[in-house]
């Protein structure tokens, strides 16, 4: 496992797929807080104390889980006041989304014909610049995320907290006993969508910000509600 010190009160631990197999554990254990997950968390905290000087809080800490497609998962341990934690959680969420989308963009760029770049060089310069700006905006502001919840009740609690006029799009899937909320920005402002994502992490965990994971969910999961999940579960 790889442990990284973010700041005085926050550390991140990366567990590869190989390590997860070795521990015989997966993200569901961490979401459901199984005994096995608690043992691993304790081991991570002890290792973080030794390697990076992390001092765990005396009473409780905040644990966020994020899946990395085909790589493993990241566990983030934090001890902060609610307002700062909410802001930093989403910043970290966006950073991970940005990295994933950046890798996707690089793969797409690698598959294009490099010869095309030399055509109409004078006009291409301004067009390329505009294209790069558009890509940077897309990378820095992902328009969807998938969150995983331990039960529908948690999603209903989450939906009840959101504004009734929030214009996001959403669908709900079930896979392996867990529930996945696919949340898209829709017509909502990015500020309101961002806030909705932050609140989702108070009730569940970020599962993915990669389209390939959404495809896997659609192929192997069962779609329970295809649209307007938030509105339908608000009660």
Tab-separated table of C-alpha atoms in Angstrom:
chain	number	residue	atom	x	y	z
A	1	UNK	CA	0.000	0.000	0.000
A	2	UNK	CA	1.104	3.554	-0.704
A	3	UNK	CA	0.416	6.231	1.916
A	4	UNK	CA	0.571	9.945	1.196
A	5	UNK	CA	0.364	12.789	3.697
A	6	UNK	CA	-1.997	15.471	2.388
A	7	UNK	CA	-1.722	17.841	5.336
A	8	UNK	CA	-1.522	17.776	9.125
A	9	UNK	CA	-4.884	16.057	9.557
A	10	UNK	CA	-5.367	14.161	6.299
A	11	UNK	CA	-3.716	11.122	4.733
A	12	UNK	CA	-4.500	9.103	1.615
A	13	UNK	CA	-3.815	5.412	1.130
A	14	UNK	CA	-3.763	3.733	-2.275
A	15	UNK	CA	-4.570	0.016	-2.344
A	16	UNK	CA	-3.932	-1.738	-5.645
A	17	UNK	CA	-6.163	-4.482	-6.995
A	18	UNK	CA	-3.416	-6.977	-6.172
A	19	UNK	CA	-3.333	-5.830	-2.547
A	20	UNK	CA	-7.115	-6.000	-2.306
A	21	UNK	CA	-6.970	-9.593	-3.530
A	22	UNK	CA	-4.210	-10.376	-1.051
A	23	UNK	CA	-6.279	-8.994	1.810
A	24	UNK	CA	-9.372	-10.725	0.368
A	25	UNK	CA	-11.316	-7.471	0.627
A	26	UNK	CA	-13.057	-5.026	-1.717
A	27	UNK	CA	-14.743	-1.650	-1.622
A	28	UNK	CA	-18.001	-3.145	-0.306
A	29	UNK	CA	-16.271	-4.091	2.938
A	30	UNK	CA	-15.203	-0.493	3.493
A	31	UNK	CA	-18.628	0.889	2.630
A	32	UNK	CA	-20.393	-1.569	4.934
A	33	UNK	CA	-17.698	-1.140	7.628
A	34	UNK	CA	-17.102	-4.889	7.971
A	35	UNK	CA	-14.816	-6.312	10.667
A	36	UNK	CA	-12.261	-7.112	7.973
A	37	UNK	CA	-12.330	-3.496	6.777
A	38	UNK	CA	-11.862	-2.214	10.326
A	39	UNK	CA	-8.763	-4.373	10.696
A	40	UNK	CA	-7.298	-3.032	7.451
A	41	UNK	CA	-8.108	0.551	8.440
A	42	UNK	CA	-6.333	0.071	11.753
A	43	UNK	CA	-3.312	-1.358	9.946
A	44	UNK	CA	-3.282	1.605	7.570
A	45	UNK	CA	-3.456	4.095	10.439
A	46	UNK	CA	-0.576	2.389	12.249
A	47	UNK	CA	1.508	2.368	9.075
A	48	UNK	CA	0.649	6.029	8.439
A	49	UNK	CA	1.853	6.895	11.944
A	50	UNK	CA	5.181	5.200	11.259
A	51	UNK	CA	5.766	6.355	7.677
A	52	UNK	CA	4.403	9.899	7.532
A	53	UNK	CA	3.908	10.855	11.180
A	54	UNK	CA	0.123	10.850	10.989
A	55	UNK	CA	-1.619	11.463	14.306
A	56	UNK	CA	-5.138	9.976	14.217
A	57	UNK	CA	-7.913	11.856	16.036
A	58	UNK	CA	-8.762	10.712	19.547
A	59	UNK	CA	-12.433	10.081	18.897
A	60	UNK	CA	-13.359	9.691	15.234
A	61	UNK	CA	-12.174	10.409	11.732
A	62	UNK	CA	-13.821	10.843	8.368
A	63	UNK	CA	-13.186	8.071	5.815
A	64	UNK	CA	-13.824	8.599	2.110
A	65	UNK	CA	-13.557	5.793	-0.453
A	66	UNK	CA	-12.894	6.263	-4.139
A	67	UNK	CA	-12.616	3.576	-6.793
A	68	UNK	CA	-9.888	3.873	-9.438
A	69	UNK	CA	-10.878	1.991	-12.605
A	70	UNK	CA	-8.684	-1.091	-13.185
A	71	UNK	CA	-6.242	0.074	-10.495
A	72	UNK	CA	-7.677	-0.230	-7.004
A	73	UNK	CA	-9.075	2.291	-4.570
A	74	UNK	CA	-8.066	5.302	-2.499
A	75	UNK	CA	-8.953	5.692	1.176
A	76	UNK	CA	-8.793	9.215	2.568
A	77	UNK	CA	-8.641	9.729	6.342
A	78	UNK	CA	-9.496	13.199	7.580
A	79	UNK	CA	-10.142	14.999	10.866
A	80	UNK	CA	-11.542	18.393	10.053
A	81	UNK	CA	-14.465	20.621	10.889
A	82	UNK	CA	-17.527	19.962	8.752
A	83	UNK	CA	-17.258	23.053	6.556
A	84	UNK	CA	-13.587	22.585	5.683
A	85	UNK	CA	-14.035	18.844	5.209
A	86	UNK	CA	-16.940	19.339	2.811
A	87	UNK	CA	-14.931	21.728	0.672
A	88	UNK	CA	-11.771	19.625	0.632
A	89	UNK	CA	-13.634	16.402	-0.078
A	90	UNK	CA	-15.050	17.826	-3.262
A	91	UNK	CA	-11.720	19.346	-4.248
A	92	UNK	CA	-10.129	15.912	-3.899
A	93	UNK	CA	-13.058	14.414	-5.789
A	94	UNK	CA	-12.515	16.863	-8.653
A	95	UNK	CA	-8.790	16.218	-8.663
A	96	UNK	CA	-9.330	12.490	-9.056
A	97	UNK	CA	-11.960	13.089	-11.746
A	98	UNK	CA	-9.532	15.406	-13.512
A	99	UNK	CA	-6.743	12.826	-13.474
A	100	UNK	CA	-9.050	10.126	-14.824
A	101	UNK	CA	-10.416	12.348	-17.566
A	102	UNK	CA	-6.912	13.548	-18.411
A	103	UNK	CA	-5.793	9.953	-18.961
A	104	UNK	CA	-8.829	9.375	-21.174
A	105	UNK	CA	-8.023	12.491	-23.193
A	106	UNK	CA	-4.407	11.356	-23.636
A	107	UNK	CA	-5.550	7.952	-24.875
A	108	UNK	CA	-7.849	9.593	-27.419
A	109	UNK	CA	-5.091	11.990	-28.521
A	110	UNK	CA	-2.650	9.099	-28.922
A	111	UNK	CA	-5.040	7.423	-31.359
A	112	UNK	CA	-5.406	10.404	-33.677
A	113	UNK	CA	-3.412	10.843	-36.877
A	114	UNK	CA	-0.468	13.108	-36.042
A	115	UNK	CA	-0.282	14.149	-39.695
A	116	UNK	CA	-3.491	16.093	-39.343
A	117	UNK	CA	-1.780	18.491	-36.965
A	118	UNK	CA	0.286	19.977	-39.803
A	119	UNK	CA	-2.683	20.861	-42.000
A	120	UNK	CA	-3.642	24.522	-42.188
A	121	UNK	CA	-1.072	25.413	-39.592
A	122	UNK	CA	-1.881	29.097	-39.409
A	123	UNK	CA	-5.591	28.597	-38.724
A	124	UNK	CA	-5.026	25.489	-36.688
A	125	UNK	CA	-3.109	27.450	-34.080
A	126	UNK	CA	-6.090	29.462	-32.942
A	127	UNK	CA	-8.407	26.476	-33.330
A	128	UNK	CA	-6.081	24.282	-31.325
A	129	UNK	CA	-5.852	26.894	-28.607
A	130	UNK	CA	-9.622	27.077	-28.383
A	131	UNK	CA	-9.839	23.297	-28.384
A	132	UNK	CA	-7.325	23.051	-25.556
A	133	UNK	CA	-9.241	25.570	-23.489
A	134	UNK	CA	-12.451	23.640	-24.056
A	135	UNK	CA	-10.740	20.395	-23.087
A	136	UNK	CA	-9.244	21.974	-19.963
A	137	UNK	CA	-12.654	23.226	-18.933
A	138	UNK	CA	-14.123	19.764	-19.484
A	139	UNK	CA	-11.337	18.113	-17.501
A	140	UNK	CA	-11.525	20.522	-14.590
A	141	UNK	CA	-15.310	20.361	-14.429
A	142	UNK	CA	-16.554	16.800	-14.893
A	143	UNK	CA	-20.285	16.658	-15.477
A	144	UNK	CA	-21.070	13.320	-13.871
A	145	UNK	CA	-20.106	11.030	-11.010
A	146	UNK	CA	-21.250	7.678	-9.669
A	147	UNK	CA	-21.830	7.280	-5.939
A	148	UNK	CA	-22.350	4.003	-4.090
A	149	UNK	CA	-24.658	3.583	-1.097
A	150	UNK	CA	-25.199	0.717	1.328
A	151	UNK	CA	-28.995	0.894	0.963
A	152	UNK	CA	-31.857	2.759	-0.679
A	153	UNK	CA	-32.665	4.324	2.691
A	154	UNK	CA	-29.399	6.230	2.584
A	155	UNK	CA	-30.228	7.541	-0.881
A	156	UNK	CA	-33.663	8.633	0.324
A	157	UNK	CA	-32.046	10.513	3.214
A	158	UNK	CA	-29.684	12.151	0.759
A	159	UNK	CA	-32.485	13.059	-1.660
A	160	UNK	CA	-34.505	14.624	1.156
A	161	UNK	CA	-31.639	17.058	1.867
A	162	UNK	CA	-31.398	18.363	-1.685
A	163	UNK	CA	-33.358	21.406	-2.925
A	164	UNK	CA	-36.622	20.463	-4.589
A	165	UNK	CA	-35.779	22.577	-7.644
A	166	UNK	CA	-32.341	21.048	-8.230
A	167	UNK	CA	-32.184	20.269	-11.973
A	168	UNK	CA	-29.712	17.365	-11.997
A	169	UNK	CA	-30.235	14.140	-13.940
A	170	UNK	CA	-29.905	10.792	-12.204
A	171	UNK	CA	-30.418	7.044	-12.493
A	172	UNK	CA	-30.196	4.233	-9.955
A	173	UNK	CA	-28.593	0.801	-10.267
A	174	UNK	CA	-28.205	-2.220	-7.991
A	175	UNK	CA	-25.180	-4.489	-8.204
A	176	UNK	CA	-23.808	-7.018	-5.713
A	177	UNK	CA	-26.147	-5.838	-2.973
A	178	UNK	CA	-25.122	-2.176	-3.215
A	179	UNK	CA	-26.887	0.789	-4.799
A	180	UNK	CA	-25.279	3.114	-7.325
A	181	UNK	CA	-26.492	6.620	-8.054
A	182	UNK	CA	-25.393	7.972	-11.425
A	183	UNK	CA	-25.547	11.731	-10.945
A	184	UNK	CA	-25.251	14.101	-13.915
A	185	UNK	CA	-25.060	17.869	-13.852
A	186	UNK	CA	-28.069	18.242	-16.148
A	187	UNK	CA	-29.384	21.792	-16.239
A	188	UNK	CA	-28.175	22.623	-12.738
A	189	UNK	CA	-25.490	25.251	-12.234
A	190	UNK	CA	-22.075	23.814	-11.581
A	191	UNK	CA	-22.056	25.312	-8.091
A	192	UNK	CA	-25.308	23.548	-7.151
A	193	UNK	CA	-24.200	20.314	-8.792
A	194	UNK	CA	-20.891	20.480	-6.907
A	195	UNK	CA	-22.744	20.937	-3.637
A	196	UNK	CA	-24.951	17.941	-4.430
A	197	UNK	CA	-21.836	15.820	-5.021
A	198	UNK	CA	-20.343	16.919	-1.717
A	199	UNK	CA	-23.559	16.017	0.098
A	200	UNK	CA	-23.650	12.616	-1.631
A	201	UNK	CA	-20.314	11.784	-0.007
A	202	UNK	CA	-21.894	12.360	3.409
A	203	UNK	CA	-24.283	9.446	2.796
A	204	UNK	CA	-22.278	7.223	0.475
A	205	UNK	CA	-18.935	7.100	-1.309
A	206	UNK	CA	-17.644	8.192	-4.674
A	207	UNK	CA	-17.478	5.078	-6.839
A	208	UNK	CA	-16.131	6.410	-10.120
A	209	UNK	CA	-15.836	9.354	-12.459
A	210	UNK	CA	-14.884	7.251	-15.463
A	211	UNK	CA	-17.300	6.355	-18.242
A	212	UNK	CA	-15.900	2.810	-18.407
A	213	UNK	CA	-17.169	2.157	-14.885
A	214	UNK	CA	-20.594	3.419	-15.914
A	215	UNK	CA	-20.581	0.964	-18.814
A	216	UNK	CA	-19.684	-1.860	-16.435
A	217	UNK	CA	-22.528	-0.806	-14.170
A	218	UNK	CA	-24.984	-0.813	-17.061
A	219	UNK	CA	-23.791	-4.223	-18.234
A	220	UNK	CA	-23.639	-6.030	-14.894
A	221	UNK	CA	-25.990	-4.029	-12.690
A	222	UNK	CA	-29.774	-3.832	-12.629
A	223	UNK	CA	-31.328	-0.475	-13.436
A	224	UNK	CA	-33.958	0.221	-10.781
A	225	UNK	CA	-34.875	3.783	-11.782
A	226	UNK	CA	-33.793	5.109	-15.160
A	227	UNK	CA	-34.353	8.819	-14.543
A	228	UNK	CA	-35.271	11.486	-11.969
A	229	UNK	CA	-34.154	9.334	-9.044
A	230	UNK	CA	-33.760	12.277	-6.687
A	231	UNK	CA	-37.290	13.522	-7.318
A	232	UNK	CA	-38.835	10.031	-7.078
A	233	UNK	CA	-37.091	9.126	-3.826
A	234	UNK	CA	-37.637	12.456	-2.154
A	235	UNK	CA	-40.899	11.135	-0.751
